[in-house]
One Martini backbone bead per residue (centre of mass of N, CA, C, O) as a GRO file, in nm:
protein
  334
    1UNK     BB    1  -0.813  -1.441  -1.632
    2UNK     BB    2  -0.883  -1.501  -1.313
    3UNK     BB    3  -0.721  -1.610  -1.039
    4UNK     BB    4  -0.877  -1.789  -0.795
    5UNK     BB    5  -0.645  -1.798  -0.581
    6UNK     BB    6  -0.644  -1.452  -0.587
    7UNK     BB    7  -0.937  -1.432  -0.499
    8UNK     BB    8  -1.142  -1.281  -0.308
    9UNK     BB    9  -1.345  -1.382  -0.066
   10UNK     BB   10  -1.652  -1.257  -0.048
   11UNK     BB   11  -1.652  -0.958  -0.157
   12UNK     BB   12  -1.947  -0.861  -0.160
   13UNK     BB   13  -2.006  -0.926   0.139
   14UNK     BB   14  -1.786  -0.752   0.263
   15UNK     BB   15  -1.880  -0.478   0.147
   16UNK     BB   16  -2.165  -0.486   0.266
   17UNK     BB   17  -2.068  -0.493   0.567
   18UNK     BB   18  -1.868  -0.243   0.559
   19UNK     BB   19  -1.963   0.010   0.404
   20UNK     BB   20  -1.812   0.222   0.240
   21UNK     BB   21  -1.701   0.567   0.293
   22UNK     BB   22  -1.647   0.875   0.261
   23UNK     BB   23  -1.373   0.973   0.472
   24UNK     BB   24  -1.289   0.704   0.573
   25UNK     BB   25  -1.142   0.443   0.788
   26UNK     BB   26  -0.959   0.142   0.707
   27UNK     BB   27  -0.882  -0.202   0.812
   28UNK     BB   28  -0.653  -0.436   0.670
   29UNK     BB   29  -0.520  -0.720   0.829
   30UNK     BB   30  -0.506  -0.896   0.532
   31UNK     BB   31  -0.368  -0.819   0.248
   32UNK     BB   32  -0.185  -0.981   0.058
   33UNK     BB   33  -0.301  -0.910  -0.271
   34UNK     BB   34  -0.528  -0.668  -0.226
   35UNK     BB   35  -0.836  -0.720  -0.271
   36UNK     BB   36  -0.989  -0.564  -0.050
   37UNK     BB   37  -0.845  -0.295  -0.069
   38UNK     BB   38  -0.916  -0.227  -0.361
   39UNK     BB   39  -1.226  -0.234  -0.321
   40UNK     BB   40  -1.245  -0.011  -0.109
   41UNK     BB   41  -1.115   0.218  -0.280
   42UNK     BB   42  -1.345   0.195  -0.505
   43UNK     BB   43  -1.608   0.237  -0.320
   44UNK     BB   44  -1.439   0.486  -0.191
   45UNK     BB   45  -1.324   0.801  -0.058
   46UNK     BB   46  -1.081   0.653   0.114
   47UNK     BB   47  -0.898   0.499   0.378
   48UNK     BB   48  -0.616   0.262   0.404
   49UNK     BB   49  -0.504   0.022   0.641
   50UNK     BB   50  -0.249  -0.217   0.582
   51UNK     BB   51  -0.177  -0.554   0.686
   52UNK     BB   52   0.133  -0.762   0.714
   53UNK     BB   53   0.358  -1.018   0.818
   54UNK     BB   54   0.447  -1.040   0.517
   55UNK     BB   55   0.702  -0.908   0.332
   56UNK     BB   56   0.611  -1.004   0.050
   57UNK     BB   57   0.331  -0.869   0.050
   58UNK     BB   58   0.427  -0.581   0.093
   59UNK     BB   59   0.608  -0.559  -0.158
   60UNK     BB   60   0.360  -0.629  -0.357
   61UNK     BB   61   0.201  -0.336  -0.270
   62UNK     BB   62   0.348  -0.078  -0.386
   63UNK     BB   63   0.180  -0.014  -0.640
   64UNK     BB   64  -0.084   0.043  -0.488
   65UNK     BB   65   0.019   0.275  -0.321
   66UNK     BB   66   0.088   0.460  -0.560
   67UNK     BB   67  -0.206   0.452  -0.693
   68UNK     BB   68  -0.361   0.583  -0.433
   69UNK     BB   69  -0.260   0.867  -0.350
   70UNK     BB   70  -0.253   0.833  -0.013
   71UNK     BB   71  -0.489   0.608   0.071
   72UNK     BB   72  -0.244   0.404   0.127
   73UNK     BB   73  -0.127   0.204   0.404
   74UNK     BB   74   0.162  -0.008   0.447
   75UNK     BB   75   0.213  -0.267   0.700
   76UNK     BB   76   0.443  -0.452   0.884
   77UNK     BB   77   0.206  -0.656   1.055
   78UNK     BB   78   0.022  -0.776   1.288
   79UNK     BB   79  -0.316  -0.779   1.365
   80UNK     BB   80  -0.281  -0.780   1.678
   81UNK     BB   81  -0.112  -0.489   1.623
   82UNK     BB   82  -0.309  -0.255   1.530
   83UNK     BB   83  -0.270  -0.039   1.746
   84UNK     BB   84   0.032   0.015   1.690
   85UNK     BB   85  -0.005   0.094   1.394
   86UNK     BB   86  -0.190   0.337   1.446
   87UNK     BB   87  -0.003   0.492   1.632
   88UNK     BB   88   0.224   0.528   1.411
   89UNK     BB   89  -0.006   0.716   1.242
   90UNK     BB   90  -0.196   0.884   1.442
   91UNK     BB   91  -0.433   0.674   1.512
   92UNK     BB   92  -0.721   0.588   1.701
   93UNK     BB   93  -0.954   0.536   1.479
   94UNK     BB   94  -1.198   0.336   1.302
   95UNK     BB   95  -1.465   0.228   1.067
   96UNK     BB   96  -1.302  -0.046   0.991
   97UNK     BB   97  -1.265  -0.416   0.999
   98UNK     BB   98  -1.072  -0.661   0.815
   99UNK     BB   99  -1.064  -1.033   0.810
  100UNK     BB  100  -0.851  -1.291   0.658
  101UNK     BB  101  -0.821  -1.608   0.753
  102UNK     BB  102  -0.509  -1.739   0.693
  103UNK     BB  103  -0.365  -1.879   0.436
  104UNK     BB  104  -0.224  -1.804   0.142
  105UNK     BB  105  -0.186  -1.887  -0.186
  106UNK     BB  106   0.095  -1.767  -0.218
  107UNK     BB  107   0.230  -1.931   0.008
  108UNK     BB  108   0.163  -2.213  -0.103
  109UNK     BB  109   0.309  -2.172  -0.391
  110UNK     BB  110   0.572  -2.150  -0.213
  111UNK     BB  111   0.797  -2.387  -0.146
  112UNK     BB  112   0.999  -2.221   0.048
  113UNK     BB  113   0.770  -2.189   0.283
  114UNK     BB  114   0.641  -2.481   0.377
  115UNK     BB  115   0.308  -2.534   0.346
  116UNK     BB  116   0.336  -2.767   0.127
  117UNK     BB  117   0.298  -3.110   0.010
  118UNK     BB  118   0.309  -3.061  -0.314
  119UNK     BB  119   0.586  -2.911  -0.245
  120UNK     BB  120   0.909  -2.924  -0.210
  121UNK     BB  121   1.048  -2.810   0.107
  122UNK     BB  122   1.103  -2.636   0.361
  123UNK     BB  123   1.013  -2.665   0.705
  124UNK     BB  124   0.844  -2.383   0.794
  125UNK     BB  125   0.549  -2.182   0.795
  126UNK     BB  126   0.611  -1.887   0.806
  127UNK     BB  127   0.464  -1.576   0.765
  128UNK     BB  128   0.713  -1.475   0.863
  129UNK     BB  129   1.075  -1.426   0.958
  130UNK     BB  130   1.022  -1.536   1.252
  131UNK     BB  131   1.110  -1.779   1.439
  132UNK     BB  132   1.012  -2.088   1.452
  133UNK     BB  133   0.991  -2.364   1.280
  134UNK     BB  134   0.848  -2.656   1.198
  135UNK     BB  135   1.109  -2.819   1.232
  136UNK     BB  136   1.154  -2.724   1.528
  137UNK     BB  137   0.898  -2.838   1.642
  138UNK     BB  138   0.946  -3.137   1.561
  139UNK     BB  139   1.222  -3.152   1.726
  140UNK     BB  140   1.127  -3.042   2.028
  141UNK     BB  141   0.886  -3.213   2.072
  142UNK     BB  142   0.716  -3.421   2.234
  143UNK     BB  143   0.510  -3.668   2.165
  144UNK     BB  144   0.262  -3.567   2.337
  145UNK     BB  145   0.275  -3.275   2.229
  146UNK     BB  146   0.241  -3.334   1.931
  147UNK     BB  147  -0.029  -3.480   1.960
  148UNK     BB  148  -0.187  -3.239   2.077
  149UNK     BB  149  -0.164  -3.062   1.825
  150UNK     BB  150  -0.290  -3.255   1.616
  151UNK     BB  151  -0.561  -3.290   1.770
  152UNK     BB  152  -0.643  -2.984   1.814
  153UNK     BB  153  -0.553  -2.831   1.532
  154UNK     BB  154  -0.622  -3.093   1.329
  155UNK     BB  155  -0.824  -3.314   1.409
  156UNK     BB  156  -0.653  -3.580   1.463
  157UNK     BB  157  -0.721  -3.910   1.534
  158UNK     BB  158  -0.399  -4.016   1.477
  159UNK     BB  159  -0.188  -3.853   1.649
  160UNK     BB  160  -0.021  -4.062   1.805
  161UNK     BB  161   0.093  -4.222   1.560
  162UNK     BB  162   0.228  -3.982   1.421
  163UNK     BB  163   0.412  -3.889   1.650
  164UNK     BB  164   0.565  -4.157   1.674
  165UNK     BB  165   0.680  -4.155   1.384
  166UNK     BB  166   0.830  -3.888   1.396
  167UNK     BB  167   1.018  -3.960   1.634
  168UNK     BB  168   1.149  -4.203   1.493
  169UNK     BB  169   1.265  -4.045   1.244
  170UNK     BB  170   1.427  -3.815   1.393
  171UNK     BB  171   1.638  -4.016   1.518
  172UNK     BB  172   1.777  -4.063   1.238
  173UNK     BB  173   1.661  -3.780   1.105
  174UNK     BB  174   1.599  -3.485   1.031
  175UNK     BB  175   1.300  -3.292   0.968
  176UNK     BB  176   1.323  -3.059   0.677
  177UNK     BB  177   1.077  -3.151   0.489
  178UNK     BB  178   0.773  -3.182   0.342
  179UNK     BB  179   0.800  -3.460   0.207
  180UNK     BB  180   0.889  -3.624   0.455
  181UNK     BB  181   0.646  -3.569   0.632
  182UNK     BB  182   0.427  -3.673   0.438
  183UNK     BB  183   0.535  -3.968   0.426
  184UNK     BB  184   0.502  -4.038   0.721
  185UNK     BB  185   0.196  -4.000   0.732
  186UNK     BB  186   0.121  -4.196   0.501
  187UNK     BB  187   0.229  -4.454   0.644
  188UNK     BB  188   0.008  -4.437   0.865
  189UNK     BB  189  -0.271  -4.374   0.686
  190UNK     BB  190  -0.255  -4.368   0.403
  191UNK     BB  191  -0.442  -4.352   0.132
  192UNK     BB  192  -0.691  -4.164  -0.003
  193UNK     BB  193  -1.013  -4.181  -0.171
  194UNK     BB  194  -1.085  -3.849  -0.170
  195UNK     BB  195  -0.800  -3.683  -0.245
  196UNK     BB  196  -0.689  -3.634   0.034
  197UNK     BB  197  -0.427  -3.560   0.198
  198UNK     BB  198  -0.307  -3.711   0.487
  199UNK     BB  199  -0.134  -3.436   0.575
  200UNK     BB  200  -0.330  -3.199   0.618
  201UNK     BB  201  -0.369  -3.189   0.935
  202UNK     BB  202  -0.073  -3.168   1.013
  203UNK     BB  203  -0.009  -2.903   0.863
  204UNK     BB  204  -0.221  -2.732   0.999
  205UNK     BB  205  -0.125  -2.759   1.291
  206UNK     BB  206   0.160  -2.643   1.252
  207UNK     BB  207   0.081  -2.369   1.137
  208UNK     BB  208  -0.087  -2.271   1.379
  209UNK     BB  209   0.148  -2.294   1.583
  210UNK     BB  210   0.378  -2.127   1.456
  211UNK     BB  211   0.164  -1.860   1.427
  212UNK     BB  212  -0.055  -1.830   1.641
  213UNK     BB  213  -0.348  -1.792   1.506
  214UNK     BB  214  -0.558  -1.799   1.739
  215UNK     BB  215  -0.432  -1.585   1.919
  216UNK     BB  216  -0.426  -1.361   1.708
  217UNK     BB  217  -0.730  -1.342   1.665
  218UNK     BB  218  -0.820  -1.270   1.951
  219UNK     BB  219  -0.643  -1.012   1.976
  220UNK     BB  220  -0.772  -0.868   1.733
  221UNK     BB  221  -1.057  -0.842   1.848
  222UNK     BB  222  -0.980  -0.667   2.088
  223UNK     BB  223  -0.848  -0.437   1.923
  224UNK     BB  224  -1.095  -0.364   1.751
  225UNK     BB  225  -1.279  -0.284   1.983
  226UNK     BB  226  -1.092  -0.037   2.070
  227UNK     BB  227  -1.070   0.104   1.752
  228UNK     BB  228  -1.362   0.134   1.708
  229UNK     BB  229  -1.608   0.313   1.624
  230UNK     BB  230  -1.902   0.413   1.657
  231UNK     BB  231  -2.039   0.212   1.397
  232UNK     BB  232  -1.831   0.029   1.343
  233UNK     BB  233  -1.687  -0.242   1.143
  234UNK     BB  234  -1.680  -0.602   1.167
  235UNK     BB  235  -1.495  -0.830   0.947
  236UNK     BB  236  -1.500  -1.197   0.920
  237UNK     BB  237  -1.300  -1.448   0.752
  238UNK     BB  238  -1.335  -1.795   0.774
  239UNK     BB  239  -1.204  -2.155   0.719
  240UNK     BB  240  -1.227  -2.262   1.016
  241UNK     BB  241  -1.371  -2.386   1.295
  242UNK     BB  242  -1.173  -2.268   1.505
  243UNK     BB  243  -1.194  -1.975   1.409
  244UNK     BB  244  -1.504  -1.937   1.406
  245UNK     BB  245  -1.547  -1.999   1.708
  246UNK     BB  246  -1.407  -1.746   1.815
  247UNK     BB  247  -1.584  -1.536   1.676
  248UNK     BB  248  -1.856  -1.635   1.783
  249UNK     BB  249  -1.790  -1.614   2.088
  250UNK     BB  250  -1.718  -1.317   2.096
  251UNK     BB  251  -1.988  -1.202   1.982
  252UNK     BB  252  -2.173  -1.331   2.190
  253UNK     BB  253  -2.049  -1.179   2.429
  254UNK     BB  254  -2.066  -0.873   2.302
  255UNK     BB  255  -2.402  -0.900   2.259
  256UNK     BB  256  -2.458  -0.952   2.548
  257UNK     BB  257  -2.699  -0.848   2.825
  258UNK     BB  258  -2.743  -1.140   2.955
  259UNK     BB  259  -2.759  -1.383   3.172
  260UNK     BB  260  -2.816  -1.693   3.241
  261UNK     BB  261  -3.098  -1.841   3.372
  262UNK     BB  262  -3.301  -1.961   3.648
  263UNK     BB  263  -3.509  -2.063   3.901
  264UNK     BB  264  -3.260  -2.007   4.106
  265UNK     BB  265  -3.134  -1.791   3.887
  266UNK     BB  266  -3.148  -1.497   3.786
  267UNK     BB  267  -3.104  -1.271   3.570
  268UNK     BB  268  -2.814  -1.082   3.477
  269UNK     BB  269  -2.644  -0.816   3.440
  270UNK     BB  270  -2.422  -0.694   3.204
  271UNK     BB  271  -2.223  -0.566   3.016
  272UNK     BB  272  -2.232  -0.373   2.770
  273UNK     BB  273  -2.268  -0.390   2.451
  274UNK     BB  274  -2.016  -0.369   2.182
  275UNK     BB  275  -2.213  -0.525   1.983
  276UNK     BB  276  -2.385  -0.566   1.662
  277UNK     BB  277  -2.537  -0.762   1.462
  278UNK     BB  278  -2.574  -0.779   1.102
  279UNK     BB  279  -2.628  -1.096   1.127
  280UNK     BB  280  -2.775  -1.395   1.146
  281UNK     BB  281  -2.530  -1.567   1.169
  282UNK     BB  282  -2.387  -1.708   0.895
  283UNK     BB  283  -2.199  -1.632   0.602
  284UNK     BB  284  -2.205  -1.762   0.273
  285UNK     BB  285  -2.122  -1.870  -0.014
  286UNK     BB  286  -2.220  -1.891  -0.318
  287UNK     BB  287  -2.258  -2.109  -0.574
  288UNK     BB  288  -2.105  -1.946  -0.789
  289UNK     BB  289  -1.842  -1.906  -0.631
  290UNK     BB  290  -1.778  -2.203  -0.572
  291UNK     BB  291  -1.750  -2.278  -0.878
  292UNK     BB  292  -1.500  -2.072  -0.915
  293UNK     BB  293  -1.408  -2.104  -0.591
  294UNK     BB  294  -1.325  -2.349  -0.375
  295UNK     BB  295  -1.226  -2.184  -0.123
  296UNK     BB  296  -1.524  -2.072  -0.050
  297UNK     BB  297  -1.668  -2.322   0.077
  298UNK     BB  298  -1.541  -2.263   0.388
  299UNK     BB  299  -1.654  -1.989   0.421
  300UNK     BB  300  -1.700  -1.747   0.702
  301UNK     BB  301  -1.919  -1.480   0.783
  302UNK     BB  302  -1.872  -1.214   1.025
  303UNK     BB  303  -2.074  -0.934   1.160
  304UNK     BB  304  -2.030  -0.603   1.323
  305UNK     BB  305  -2.142  -0.336   1.532
  306UNK     BB  306  -2.036  -0.072   1.703
  307UNK     BB  307  -2.071   0.058   1.996
  308UNK     BB  308  -2.048   0.291   2.282
  309UNK     BB  309  -1.927   0.094   2.453
  310UNK     BB  310  -1.694  -0.013   2.641
  311UNK     BB  311  -1.428  -0.179   2.631
  312UNK     BB  312  -1.297  -0.498   2.691
  313UNK     BB  313  -1.145  -0.731   2.847
  314UNK     BB  314  -0.932  -1.027   2.761
  315UNK     BB  315  -0.910  -1.387   2.720
  316UNK     BB  316  -0.826  -1.602   2.478
  317UNK     BB  317  -0.903  -1.873   2.638
  318UNK     BB  318  -1.220  -1.785   2.659
  319UNK     BB  319  -1.249  -1.819   2.311
  320UNK     BB  320  -1.089  -2.105   2.212
  321UNK     BB  321  -0.797  -2.103   2.295
  322UNK     BB  322  -0.565  -2.328   2.320
  323UNK     BB  323  -0.381  -2.517   2.547
  324UNK     BB  324  -0.031  -2.564   2.490
  325UNK     BB  325   0.278  -2.755   2.493
  326UNK     BB  326   0.542  -2.527   2.387
  327UNK     BB  327   0.780  -2.411   2.556
  328UNK     BB  328   0.807  -2.108   2.406
  329UNK     BB  329   0.791  -2.126   2.094
  330UNK     BB  330   0.562  -1.912   2.034
  331UNK     BB  331   0.695  -1.646   2.143
  332UNK     BB  332   0.881  -1.628   1.861
  333UNK     BB  333   0.661  -1.612   1.675
  334UNK     BB  334   0.537  -1.443   1.371
   0.00000   0.00000   0.00000
């Protein structure tokens, strides 16, 4: 029986949107356990360049590389740097890009990675092996800065109270484990009746901050726009409203051909659209998949086809990436 935790979410929908064809080149920006990559290789006699910032995921994919007989190239790299990865392989453009945003179940399952409050481990949360850990974030940020992260990235309503408790506890002893942080949050919020751990939003916020996940996503969208061939397809599966909002805003901007007008100001032409939506609105997992794999319940797929219009430059902050007071911490995050 397939372990649902390691089953790629919305696989049929992803393949339908990507439409792999013989002889084409596809980029899987979030290799993970190789679910999407394997399916793409089976769907067509094509080539896949797969990226992952996690060296453990890359090491775990070597057997698939060998079995692909030259059709799969696996690179340890952030997906925001997909252009650099392609340059290193002598490739200018690709026919499709797929991104599965967020932390993988494999990372959550490893207590030593520090992503989960369900298993005690070091408070790390780094998807790669470089940059400051979550413990260093918790130790370095001022109370108001920590509250801003919890409120913005975790959408935690009691961010101020949690930040105050964290700062009080770290003054007694550094907060270095997932269990200790989870207990601090639980003392503030109490136990939930819905079965959701009260530390869920706090852990989410710290993970997003440590890995600069929203900034990485926005930069990856810009890079994909530059490296997709005309007719190439971009497919993104997001699991959180903050991530999906960035994808939605980016595609709305890149498919727009006119600015909004009014009776005082007529509509004005804007730069040619660089994408065409493949479906109106968001695509969600079907009831059957949700019953088999609960992780798919929050998944949202958006897909678009690249036009021949020149790629545009962009500022991540213009597409929903929040400005947070991190004092350079994020600059070293991997």
